[in-house]
mmCIF file of C-alpha atoms in Angstrom:
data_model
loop_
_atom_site.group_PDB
_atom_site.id
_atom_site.type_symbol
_atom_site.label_atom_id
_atom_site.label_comp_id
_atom_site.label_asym_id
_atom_site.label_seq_id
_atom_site.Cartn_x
_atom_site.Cartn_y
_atom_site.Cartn_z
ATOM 1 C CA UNK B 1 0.644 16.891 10.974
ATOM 2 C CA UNK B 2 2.101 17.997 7.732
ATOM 3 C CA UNK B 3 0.757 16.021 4.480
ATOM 4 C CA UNK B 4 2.282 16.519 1.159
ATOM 5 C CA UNK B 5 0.053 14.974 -2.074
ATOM 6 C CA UNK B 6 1.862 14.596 -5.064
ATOM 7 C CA UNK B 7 -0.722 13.861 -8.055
ATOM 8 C CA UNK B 8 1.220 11.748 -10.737
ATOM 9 C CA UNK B 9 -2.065 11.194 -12.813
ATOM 10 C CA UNK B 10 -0.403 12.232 -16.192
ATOM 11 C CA UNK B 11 -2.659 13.246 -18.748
ATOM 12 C CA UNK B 12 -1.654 11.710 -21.608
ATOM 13 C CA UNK B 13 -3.078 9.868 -25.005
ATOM 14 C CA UNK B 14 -6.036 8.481 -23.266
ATOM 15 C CA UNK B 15 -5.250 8.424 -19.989
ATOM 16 C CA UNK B 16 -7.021 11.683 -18.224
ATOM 17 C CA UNK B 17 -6.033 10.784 -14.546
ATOM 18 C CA UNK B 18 -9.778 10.573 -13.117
ATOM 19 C CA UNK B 19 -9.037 7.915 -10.960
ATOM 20 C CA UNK B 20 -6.096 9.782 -8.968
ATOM 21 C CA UNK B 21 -8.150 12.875 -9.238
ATOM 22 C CA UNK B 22 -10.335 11.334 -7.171
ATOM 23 C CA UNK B 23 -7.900 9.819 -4.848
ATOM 24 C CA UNK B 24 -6.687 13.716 -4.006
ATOM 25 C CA UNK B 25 -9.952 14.821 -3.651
ATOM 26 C CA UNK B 26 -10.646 12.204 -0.784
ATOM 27 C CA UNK B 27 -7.309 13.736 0.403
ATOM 28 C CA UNK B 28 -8.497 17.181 0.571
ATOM 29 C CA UNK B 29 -12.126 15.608 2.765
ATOM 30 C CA UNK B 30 -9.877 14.397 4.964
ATOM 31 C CA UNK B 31 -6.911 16.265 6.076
ATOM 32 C CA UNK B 32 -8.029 18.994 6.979
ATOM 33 C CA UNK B 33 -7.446 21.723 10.018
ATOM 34 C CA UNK B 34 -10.103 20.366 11.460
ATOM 35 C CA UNK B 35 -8.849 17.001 11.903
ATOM 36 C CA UNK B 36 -5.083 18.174 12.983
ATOM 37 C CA UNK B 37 -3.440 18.648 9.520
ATOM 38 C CA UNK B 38 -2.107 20.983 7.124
ATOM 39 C CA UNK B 39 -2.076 19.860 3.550
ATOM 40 C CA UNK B 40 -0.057 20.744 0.389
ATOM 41 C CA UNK B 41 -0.497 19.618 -2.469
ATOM 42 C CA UNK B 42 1.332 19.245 -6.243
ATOM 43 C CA UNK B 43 -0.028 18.039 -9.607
ATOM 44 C CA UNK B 44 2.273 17.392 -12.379
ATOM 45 C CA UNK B 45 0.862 17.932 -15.272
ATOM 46 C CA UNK B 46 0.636 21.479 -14.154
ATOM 47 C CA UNK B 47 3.842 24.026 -13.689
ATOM 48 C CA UNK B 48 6.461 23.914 -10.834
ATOM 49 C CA UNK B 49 9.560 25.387 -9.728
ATOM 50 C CA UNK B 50 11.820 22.440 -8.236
ATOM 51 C CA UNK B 51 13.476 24.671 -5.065
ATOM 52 C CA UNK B 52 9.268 24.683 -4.075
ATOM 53 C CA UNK B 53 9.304 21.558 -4.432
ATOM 54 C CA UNK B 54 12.471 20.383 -2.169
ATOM 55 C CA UNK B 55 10.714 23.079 0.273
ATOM 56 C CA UNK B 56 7.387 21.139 0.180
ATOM 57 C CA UNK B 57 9.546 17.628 1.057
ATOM 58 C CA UNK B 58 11.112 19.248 3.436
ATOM 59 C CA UNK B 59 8.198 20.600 5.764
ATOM 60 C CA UNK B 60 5.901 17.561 5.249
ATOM 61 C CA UNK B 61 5.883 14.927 7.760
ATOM 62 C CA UNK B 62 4.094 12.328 5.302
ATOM 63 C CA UNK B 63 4.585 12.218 1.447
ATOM 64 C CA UNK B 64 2.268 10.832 -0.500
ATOM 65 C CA UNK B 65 2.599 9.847 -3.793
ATOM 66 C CA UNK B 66 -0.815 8.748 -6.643
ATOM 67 C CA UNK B 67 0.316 7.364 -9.765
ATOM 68 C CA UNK B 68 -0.479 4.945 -12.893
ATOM 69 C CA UNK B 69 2.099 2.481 -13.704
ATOM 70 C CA UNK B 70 2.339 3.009 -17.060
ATOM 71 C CA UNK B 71 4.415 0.357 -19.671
ATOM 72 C CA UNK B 72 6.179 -0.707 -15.114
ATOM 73 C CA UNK B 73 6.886 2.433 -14.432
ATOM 74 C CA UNK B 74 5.861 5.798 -13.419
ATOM 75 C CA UNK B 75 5.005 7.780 -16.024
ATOM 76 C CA UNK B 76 7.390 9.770 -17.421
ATOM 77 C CA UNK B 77 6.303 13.352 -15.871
ATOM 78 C CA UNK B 78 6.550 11.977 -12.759
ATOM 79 C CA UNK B 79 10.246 10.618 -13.496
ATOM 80 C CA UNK B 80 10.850 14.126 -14.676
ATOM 81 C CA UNK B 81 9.873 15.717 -11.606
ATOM 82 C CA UNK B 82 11.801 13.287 -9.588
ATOM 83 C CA UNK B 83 15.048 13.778 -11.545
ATOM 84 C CA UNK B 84 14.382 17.761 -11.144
ATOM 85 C CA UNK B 85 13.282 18.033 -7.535
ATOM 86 C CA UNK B 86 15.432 14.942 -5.956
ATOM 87 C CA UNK B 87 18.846 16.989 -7.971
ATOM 88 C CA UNK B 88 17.383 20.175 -6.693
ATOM 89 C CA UNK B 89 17.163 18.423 -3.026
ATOM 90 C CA UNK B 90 20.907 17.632 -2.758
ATOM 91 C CA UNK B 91 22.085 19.654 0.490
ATOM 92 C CA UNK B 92 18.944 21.045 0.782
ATOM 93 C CA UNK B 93 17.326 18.945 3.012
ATOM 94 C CA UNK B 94 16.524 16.162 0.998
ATOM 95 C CA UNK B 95 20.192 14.530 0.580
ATOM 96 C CA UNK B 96 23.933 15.271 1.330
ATOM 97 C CA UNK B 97 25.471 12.310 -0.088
ATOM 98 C CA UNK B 98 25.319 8.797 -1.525
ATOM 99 C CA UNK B 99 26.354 7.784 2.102
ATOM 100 C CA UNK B 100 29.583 6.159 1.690
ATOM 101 C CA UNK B 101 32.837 7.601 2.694
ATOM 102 C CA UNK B 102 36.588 7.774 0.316
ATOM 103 C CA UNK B 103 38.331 5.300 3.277
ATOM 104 C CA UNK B 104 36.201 2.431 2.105
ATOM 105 C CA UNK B 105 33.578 3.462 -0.713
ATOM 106 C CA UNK B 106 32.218 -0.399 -0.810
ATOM 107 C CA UNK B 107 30.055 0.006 2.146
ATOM 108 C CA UNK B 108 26.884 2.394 3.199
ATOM 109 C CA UNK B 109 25.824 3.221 -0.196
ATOM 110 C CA UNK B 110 21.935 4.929 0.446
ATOM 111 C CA UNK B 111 22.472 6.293 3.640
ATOM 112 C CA UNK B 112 23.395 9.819 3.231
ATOM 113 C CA UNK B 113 19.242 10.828 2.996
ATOM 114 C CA UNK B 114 18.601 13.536 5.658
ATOM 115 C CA UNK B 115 14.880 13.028 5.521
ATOM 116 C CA UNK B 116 14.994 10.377 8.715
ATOM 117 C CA UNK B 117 11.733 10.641 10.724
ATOM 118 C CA UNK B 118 9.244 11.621 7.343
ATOM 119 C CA UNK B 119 7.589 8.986 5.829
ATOM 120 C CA UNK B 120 6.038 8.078 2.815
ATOM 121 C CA UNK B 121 2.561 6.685 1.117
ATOM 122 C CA UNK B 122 2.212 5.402 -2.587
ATOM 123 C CA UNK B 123 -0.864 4.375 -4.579
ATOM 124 C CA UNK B 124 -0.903 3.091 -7.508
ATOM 125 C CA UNK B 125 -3.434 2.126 -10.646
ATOM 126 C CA UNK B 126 -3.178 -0.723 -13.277
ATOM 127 C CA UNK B 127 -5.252 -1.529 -16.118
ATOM 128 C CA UNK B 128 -3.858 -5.235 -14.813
ATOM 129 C CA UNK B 129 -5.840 -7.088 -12.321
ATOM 130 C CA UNK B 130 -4.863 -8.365 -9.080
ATOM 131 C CA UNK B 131 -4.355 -12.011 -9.897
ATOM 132 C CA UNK B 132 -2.156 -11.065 -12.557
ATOM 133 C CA UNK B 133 0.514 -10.799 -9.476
ATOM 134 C CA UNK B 134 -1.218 -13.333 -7.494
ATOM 135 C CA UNK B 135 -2.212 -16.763 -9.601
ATOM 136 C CA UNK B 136 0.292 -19.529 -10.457
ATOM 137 C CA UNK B 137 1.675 -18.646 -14.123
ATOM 138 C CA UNK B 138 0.688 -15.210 -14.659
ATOM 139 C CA UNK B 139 2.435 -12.389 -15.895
ATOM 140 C CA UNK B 140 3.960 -10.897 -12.754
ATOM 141 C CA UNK B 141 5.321 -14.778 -11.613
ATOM 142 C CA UNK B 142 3.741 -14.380 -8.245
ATOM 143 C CA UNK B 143 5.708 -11.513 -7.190
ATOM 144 C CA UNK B 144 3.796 -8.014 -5.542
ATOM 145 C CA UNK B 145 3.615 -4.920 -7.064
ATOM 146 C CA UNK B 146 6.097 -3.616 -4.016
ATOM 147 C CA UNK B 147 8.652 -6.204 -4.691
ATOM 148 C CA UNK B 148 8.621 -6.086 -7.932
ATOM 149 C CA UNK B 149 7.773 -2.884 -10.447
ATOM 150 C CA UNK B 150 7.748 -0.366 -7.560
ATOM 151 C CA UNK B 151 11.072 -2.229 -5.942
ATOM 152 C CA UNK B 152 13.042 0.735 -7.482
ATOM 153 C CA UNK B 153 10.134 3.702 -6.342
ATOM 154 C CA UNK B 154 11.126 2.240 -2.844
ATOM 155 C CA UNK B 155 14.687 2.512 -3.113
ATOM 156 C CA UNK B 156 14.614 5.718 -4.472
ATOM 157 C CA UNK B 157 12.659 7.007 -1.622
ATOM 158 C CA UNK B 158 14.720 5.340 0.996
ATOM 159 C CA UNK B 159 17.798 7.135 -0.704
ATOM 160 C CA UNK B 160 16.299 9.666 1.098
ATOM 161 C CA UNK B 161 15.912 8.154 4.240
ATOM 162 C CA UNK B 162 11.970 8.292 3.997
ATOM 163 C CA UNK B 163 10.401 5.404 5.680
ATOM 164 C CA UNK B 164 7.525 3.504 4.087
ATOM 165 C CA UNK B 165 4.027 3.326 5.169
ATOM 166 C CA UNK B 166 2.130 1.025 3.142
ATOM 167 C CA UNK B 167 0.746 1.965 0.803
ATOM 168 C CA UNK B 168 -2.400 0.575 -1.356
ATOM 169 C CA UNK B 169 -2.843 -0.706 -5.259
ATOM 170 C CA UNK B 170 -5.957 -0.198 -7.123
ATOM 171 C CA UNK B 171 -6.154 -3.043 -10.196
ATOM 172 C CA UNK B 172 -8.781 -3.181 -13.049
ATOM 173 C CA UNK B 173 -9.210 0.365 -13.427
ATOM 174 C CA UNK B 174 -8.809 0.670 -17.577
ATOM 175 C CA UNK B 175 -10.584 -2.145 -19.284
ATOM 176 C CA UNK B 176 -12.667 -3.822 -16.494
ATOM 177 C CA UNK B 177 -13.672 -0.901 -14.868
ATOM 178 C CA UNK B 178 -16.922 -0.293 -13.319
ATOM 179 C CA UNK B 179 -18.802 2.549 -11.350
ATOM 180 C CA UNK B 180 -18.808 -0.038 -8.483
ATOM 181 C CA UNK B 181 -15.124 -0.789 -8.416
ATOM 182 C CA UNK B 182 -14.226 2.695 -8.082
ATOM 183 C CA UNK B 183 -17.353 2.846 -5.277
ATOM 184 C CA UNK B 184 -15.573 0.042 -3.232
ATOM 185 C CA UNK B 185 -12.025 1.468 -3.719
ATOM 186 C CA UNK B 186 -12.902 4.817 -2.533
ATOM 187 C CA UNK B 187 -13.723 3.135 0.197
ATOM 188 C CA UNK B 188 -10.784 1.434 0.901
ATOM 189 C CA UNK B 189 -8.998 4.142 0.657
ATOM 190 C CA UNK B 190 -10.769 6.081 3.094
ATOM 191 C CA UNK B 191 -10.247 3.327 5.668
ATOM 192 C CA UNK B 192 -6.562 2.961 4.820
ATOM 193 C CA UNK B 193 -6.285 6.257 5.480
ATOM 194 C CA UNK B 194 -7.974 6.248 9.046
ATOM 195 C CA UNK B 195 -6.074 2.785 9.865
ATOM 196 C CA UNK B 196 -2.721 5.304 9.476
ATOM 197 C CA UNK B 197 -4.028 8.460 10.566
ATOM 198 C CA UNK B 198 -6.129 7.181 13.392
ATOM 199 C CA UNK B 199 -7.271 9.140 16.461
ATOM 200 C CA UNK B 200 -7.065 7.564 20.024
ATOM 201 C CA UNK B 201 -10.552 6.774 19.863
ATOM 202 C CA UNK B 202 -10.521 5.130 16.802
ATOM 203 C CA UNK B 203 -7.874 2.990 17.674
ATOM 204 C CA UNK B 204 -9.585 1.822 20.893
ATOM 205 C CA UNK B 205 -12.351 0.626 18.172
ATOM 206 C CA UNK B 206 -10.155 -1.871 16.427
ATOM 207 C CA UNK B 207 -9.963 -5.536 16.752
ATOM 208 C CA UNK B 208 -6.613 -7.322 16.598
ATOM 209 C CA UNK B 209 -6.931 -11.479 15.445
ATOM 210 C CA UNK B 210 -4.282 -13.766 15.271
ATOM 211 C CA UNK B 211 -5.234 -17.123 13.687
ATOM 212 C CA UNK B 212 -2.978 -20.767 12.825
ATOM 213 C CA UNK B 213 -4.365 -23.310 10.480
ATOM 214 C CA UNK B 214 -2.282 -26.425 10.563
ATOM 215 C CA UNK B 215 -3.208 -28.546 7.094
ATOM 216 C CA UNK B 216 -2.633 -32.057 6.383
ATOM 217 C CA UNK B 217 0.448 -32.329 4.345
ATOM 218 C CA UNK B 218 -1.298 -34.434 1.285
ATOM 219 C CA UNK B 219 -3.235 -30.800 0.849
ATOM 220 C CA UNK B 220 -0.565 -28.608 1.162
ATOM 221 C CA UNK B 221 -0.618 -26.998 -2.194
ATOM 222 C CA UNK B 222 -4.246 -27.104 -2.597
ATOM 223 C CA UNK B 223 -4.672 -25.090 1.087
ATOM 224 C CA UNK B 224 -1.939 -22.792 0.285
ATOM 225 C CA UNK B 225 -4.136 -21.605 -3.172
ATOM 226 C CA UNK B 226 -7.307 -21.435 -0.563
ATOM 227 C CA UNK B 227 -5.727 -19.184 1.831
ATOM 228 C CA UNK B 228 -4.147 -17.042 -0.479
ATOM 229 C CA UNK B 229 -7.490 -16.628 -2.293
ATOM 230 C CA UNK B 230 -9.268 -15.598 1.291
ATOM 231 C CA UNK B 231 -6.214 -13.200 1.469
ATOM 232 C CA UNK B 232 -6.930 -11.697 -1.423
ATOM 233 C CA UNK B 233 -10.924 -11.554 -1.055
ATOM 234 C CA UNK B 234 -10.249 -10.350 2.477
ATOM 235 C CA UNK B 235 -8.567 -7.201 0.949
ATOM 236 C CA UNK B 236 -11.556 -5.930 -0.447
ATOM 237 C CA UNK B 237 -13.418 -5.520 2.374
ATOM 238 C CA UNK B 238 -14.217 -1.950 3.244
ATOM 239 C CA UNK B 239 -13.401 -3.080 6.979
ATOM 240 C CA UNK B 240 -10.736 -4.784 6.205
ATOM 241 C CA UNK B 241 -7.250 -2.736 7.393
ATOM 242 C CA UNK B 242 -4.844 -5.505 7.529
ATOM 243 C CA UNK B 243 -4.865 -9.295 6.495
ATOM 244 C CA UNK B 244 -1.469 -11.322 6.267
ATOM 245 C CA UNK B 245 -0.630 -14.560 5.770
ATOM 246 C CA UNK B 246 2.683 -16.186 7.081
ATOM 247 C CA UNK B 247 3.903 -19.711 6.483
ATOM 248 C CA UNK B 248 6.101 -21.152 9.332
ATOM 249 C CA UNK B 249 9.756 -21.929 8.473
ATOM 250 C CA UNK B 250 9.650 -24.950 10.998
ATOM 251 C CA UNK B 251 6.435 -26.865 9.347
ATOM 252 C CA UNK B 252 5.473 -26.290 5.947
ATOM 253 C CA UNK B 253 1.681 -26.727 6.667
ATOM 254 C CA UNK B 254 1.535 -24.476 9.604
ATOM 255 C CA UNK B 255 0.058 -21.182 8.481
ATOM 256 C CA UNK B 256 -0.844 -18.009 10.482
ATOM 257 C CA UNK B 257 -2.880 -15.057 9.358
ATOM 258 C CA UNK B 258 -2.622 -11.628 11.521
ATOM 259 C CA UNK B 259 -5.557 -9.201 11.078
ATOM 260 C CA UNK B 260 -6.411 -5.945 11.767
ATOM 261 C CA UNK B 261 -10.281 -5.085 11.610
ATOM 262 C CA UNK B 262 -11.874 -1.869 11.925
ATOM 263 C CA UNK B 263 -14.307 -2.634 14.625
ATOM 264 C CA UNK B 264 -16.619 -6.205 15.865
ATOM 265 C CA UNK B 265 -19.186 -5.601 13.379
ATOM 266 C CA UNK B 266 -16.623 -5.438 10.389
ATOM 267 C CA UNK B 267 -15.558 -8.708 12.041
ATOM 268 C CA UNK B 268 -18.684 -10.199 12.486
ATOM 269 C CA UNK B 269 -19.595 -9.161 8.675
ATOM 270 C CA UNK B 270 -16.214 -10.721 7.393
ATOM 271 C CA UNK B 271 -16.949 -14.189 8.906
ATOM 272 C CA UNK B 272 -20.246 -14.139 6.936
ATOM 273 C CA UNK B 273 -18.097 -13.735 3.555
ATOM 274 C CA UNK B 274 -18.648 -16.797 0.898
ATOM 275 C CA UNK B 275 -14.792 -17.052 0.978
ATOM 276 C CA UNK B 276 -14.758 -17.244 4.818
ATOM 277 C CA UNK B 277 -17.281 -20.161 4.404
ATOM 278 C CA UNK B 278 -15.789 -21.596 2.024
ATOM 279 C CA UNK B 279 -12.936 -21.853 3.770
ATOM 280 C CA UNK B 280 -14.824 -23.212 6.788
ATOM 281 C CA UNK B 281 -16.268 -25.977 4.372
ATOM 282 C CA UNK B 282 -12.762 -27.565 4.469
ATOM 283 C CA UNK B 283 -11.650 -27.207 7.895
ATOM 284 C CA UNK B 284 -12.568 -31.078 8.425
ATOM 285 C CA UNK B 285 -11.032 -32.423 5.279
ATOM 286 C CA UNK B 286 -7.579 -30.491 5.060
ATOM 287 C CA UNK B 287 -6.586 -29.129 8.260
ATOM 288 C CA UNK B 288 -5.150 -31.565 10.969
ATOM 289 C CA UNK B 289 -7.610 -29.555 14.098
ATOM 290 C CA UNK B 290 -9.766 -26.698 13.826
ATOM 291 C CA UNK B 291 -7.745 -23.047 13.705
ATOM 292 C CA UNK B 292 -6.892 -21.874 16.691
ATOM 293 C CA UNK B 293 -8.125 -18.108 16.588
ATOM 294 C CA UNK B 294 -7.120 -15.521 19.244
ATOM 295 C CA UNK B 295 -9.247 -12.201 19.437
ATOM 296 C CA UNK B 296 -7.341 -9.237 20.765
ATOM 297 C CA UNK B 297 -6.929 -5.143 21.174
ATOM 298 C CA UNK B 298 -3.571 -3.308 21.774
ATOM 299 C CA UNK B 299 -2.550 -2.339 25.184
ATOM 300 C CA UNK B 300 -2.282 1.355 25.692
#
């Protein structure tokens, strides 16, 4: 498999990009021949001819893109190399049109990328922290970094017909950082990066859990701050490769949380979590029966 790394760390006032330094480095430890890949790789604070570059987007199966969000946006060498390589790309692999055609130009607008079958990755780091897009009355009103300031990345990247992979966000990293924050998301990464680029083996290793919590309505808000707060704490766990919440559309206070773990014991050390058991403290008071939890692996 072809990977293509694109470090956006801009060095700038004082911002020296250790953080996505690091991030390519892990990159480098793991795809490599050994493991199945070939890797390329482009910085830019450093030189670049945009043709190389529409070459590079071209052969790679997977993009992926490191980058601070700086004042909700990438920073501005990065925008610069987009506007140079993606105007560089068009008929050359990376776009032929806008996709709509002179009979009826209201229609089909973004589908004229002729990337269709690569996909993409992007990380990116805040000085923000995470409940700055999760808490009631914050800055970011509730809304994810994907839906919201990277909404546009997205688009921009499905222009080309790219498909996303998801990607991960790494918050806290200016004022509030600490040599054990970057530990833990090193970490993470690592294990996002084997729950994508899995063998067969690993795979086989992985446990699958489906779980519904039906509240009482009088608690409704009240669970729905729990349950986002184990969603969140559940994130950080190094075993952690998936953990999402859905509320249904038929009954307000019927919740369901899918989850993919790395293996039992990363299971087994998640249910000893304080927020697990915290959340098992209320199970009598504000849920209607006890969650009905179904344990599962994926059928080859």
């Amino acid at each position: 498999m072809k990977i293509f790394v694109i470090n956006g760390g801009q060095h700038f006032a004082h911002s020296g990009g250790k953080f996505n330094r690091t991030l390519v480095e892990l990159d480098q430890a793991f795809f490599t021949p050994e493991q199945g890949f070939e890797l390329q790789l482009t910085d830019i604070n450093e030189d670049y001819d945009p043709l190389e570059e529409v070459q590079k987007y071209v052969w790679a199966d997977v993009i992926i893109y490191h980058f601070p969000v700086w004042w909700f946006s990438m920073p501005y060498r990065l925008k610069e190399y987009v506007d140079k390589v993606f105007t560089a790309g068009h008929r050359k692999g990376m776009f032929y049109s806008d996709g709509r055609k002179a009979d009826n130009p209201d229609i089909n607008y973004g589908t004229g990328g002729t990337m269709l079958g690569r996909r993409y990755i992007a990380t990116t780091t805040w000085n923000a922290p995470e409940t700055a897009f999760t808490l009631p009355g914050e800055f970011f009103h509730q809304t994810s970094v994907d839906d919201g300031v990277l909404f546009g990345f997205h688009r921009m990247n499905a222009f080309l017909s790219l498909e996303r992979i998801e990607g991960i966000h790494f918050h806290d990293l200016e004022k509030n950082v600490t040599q054990e924050r970057v530990d833990s998301y090193k970490e993470r990464y690592l294990h996002h990066l084997k729950s994508i680029f899995q063998t067969d083996a690993e795979a086989n290793d992985q446990v699958y859990v489906t779980a519904i919590v039906r509240g009482r309505q009088e608690y409704r808000s009240e669970l729905k701050g729990i349950l986002d707060h184990l969603v969140n704490a559940s994130h950080k766990e190094v075993a952690c490769l998936r953990y999402d919440l859905h509320q249904s559309t038929d009954d307000p206070d019927t919740f369901t949380f899918y989850e993919i773990w790395n293996d039992d014991k990363g299971l087994q050390e998640h249910n000893e979590q304080p927020h697990v058991k915290a959340f098992v403290s209320i199970i009598d008071i504000m849920l209607v029966e006890q969650p009905i939890i179904l344990l599962t692996k994926k059928v080859d």
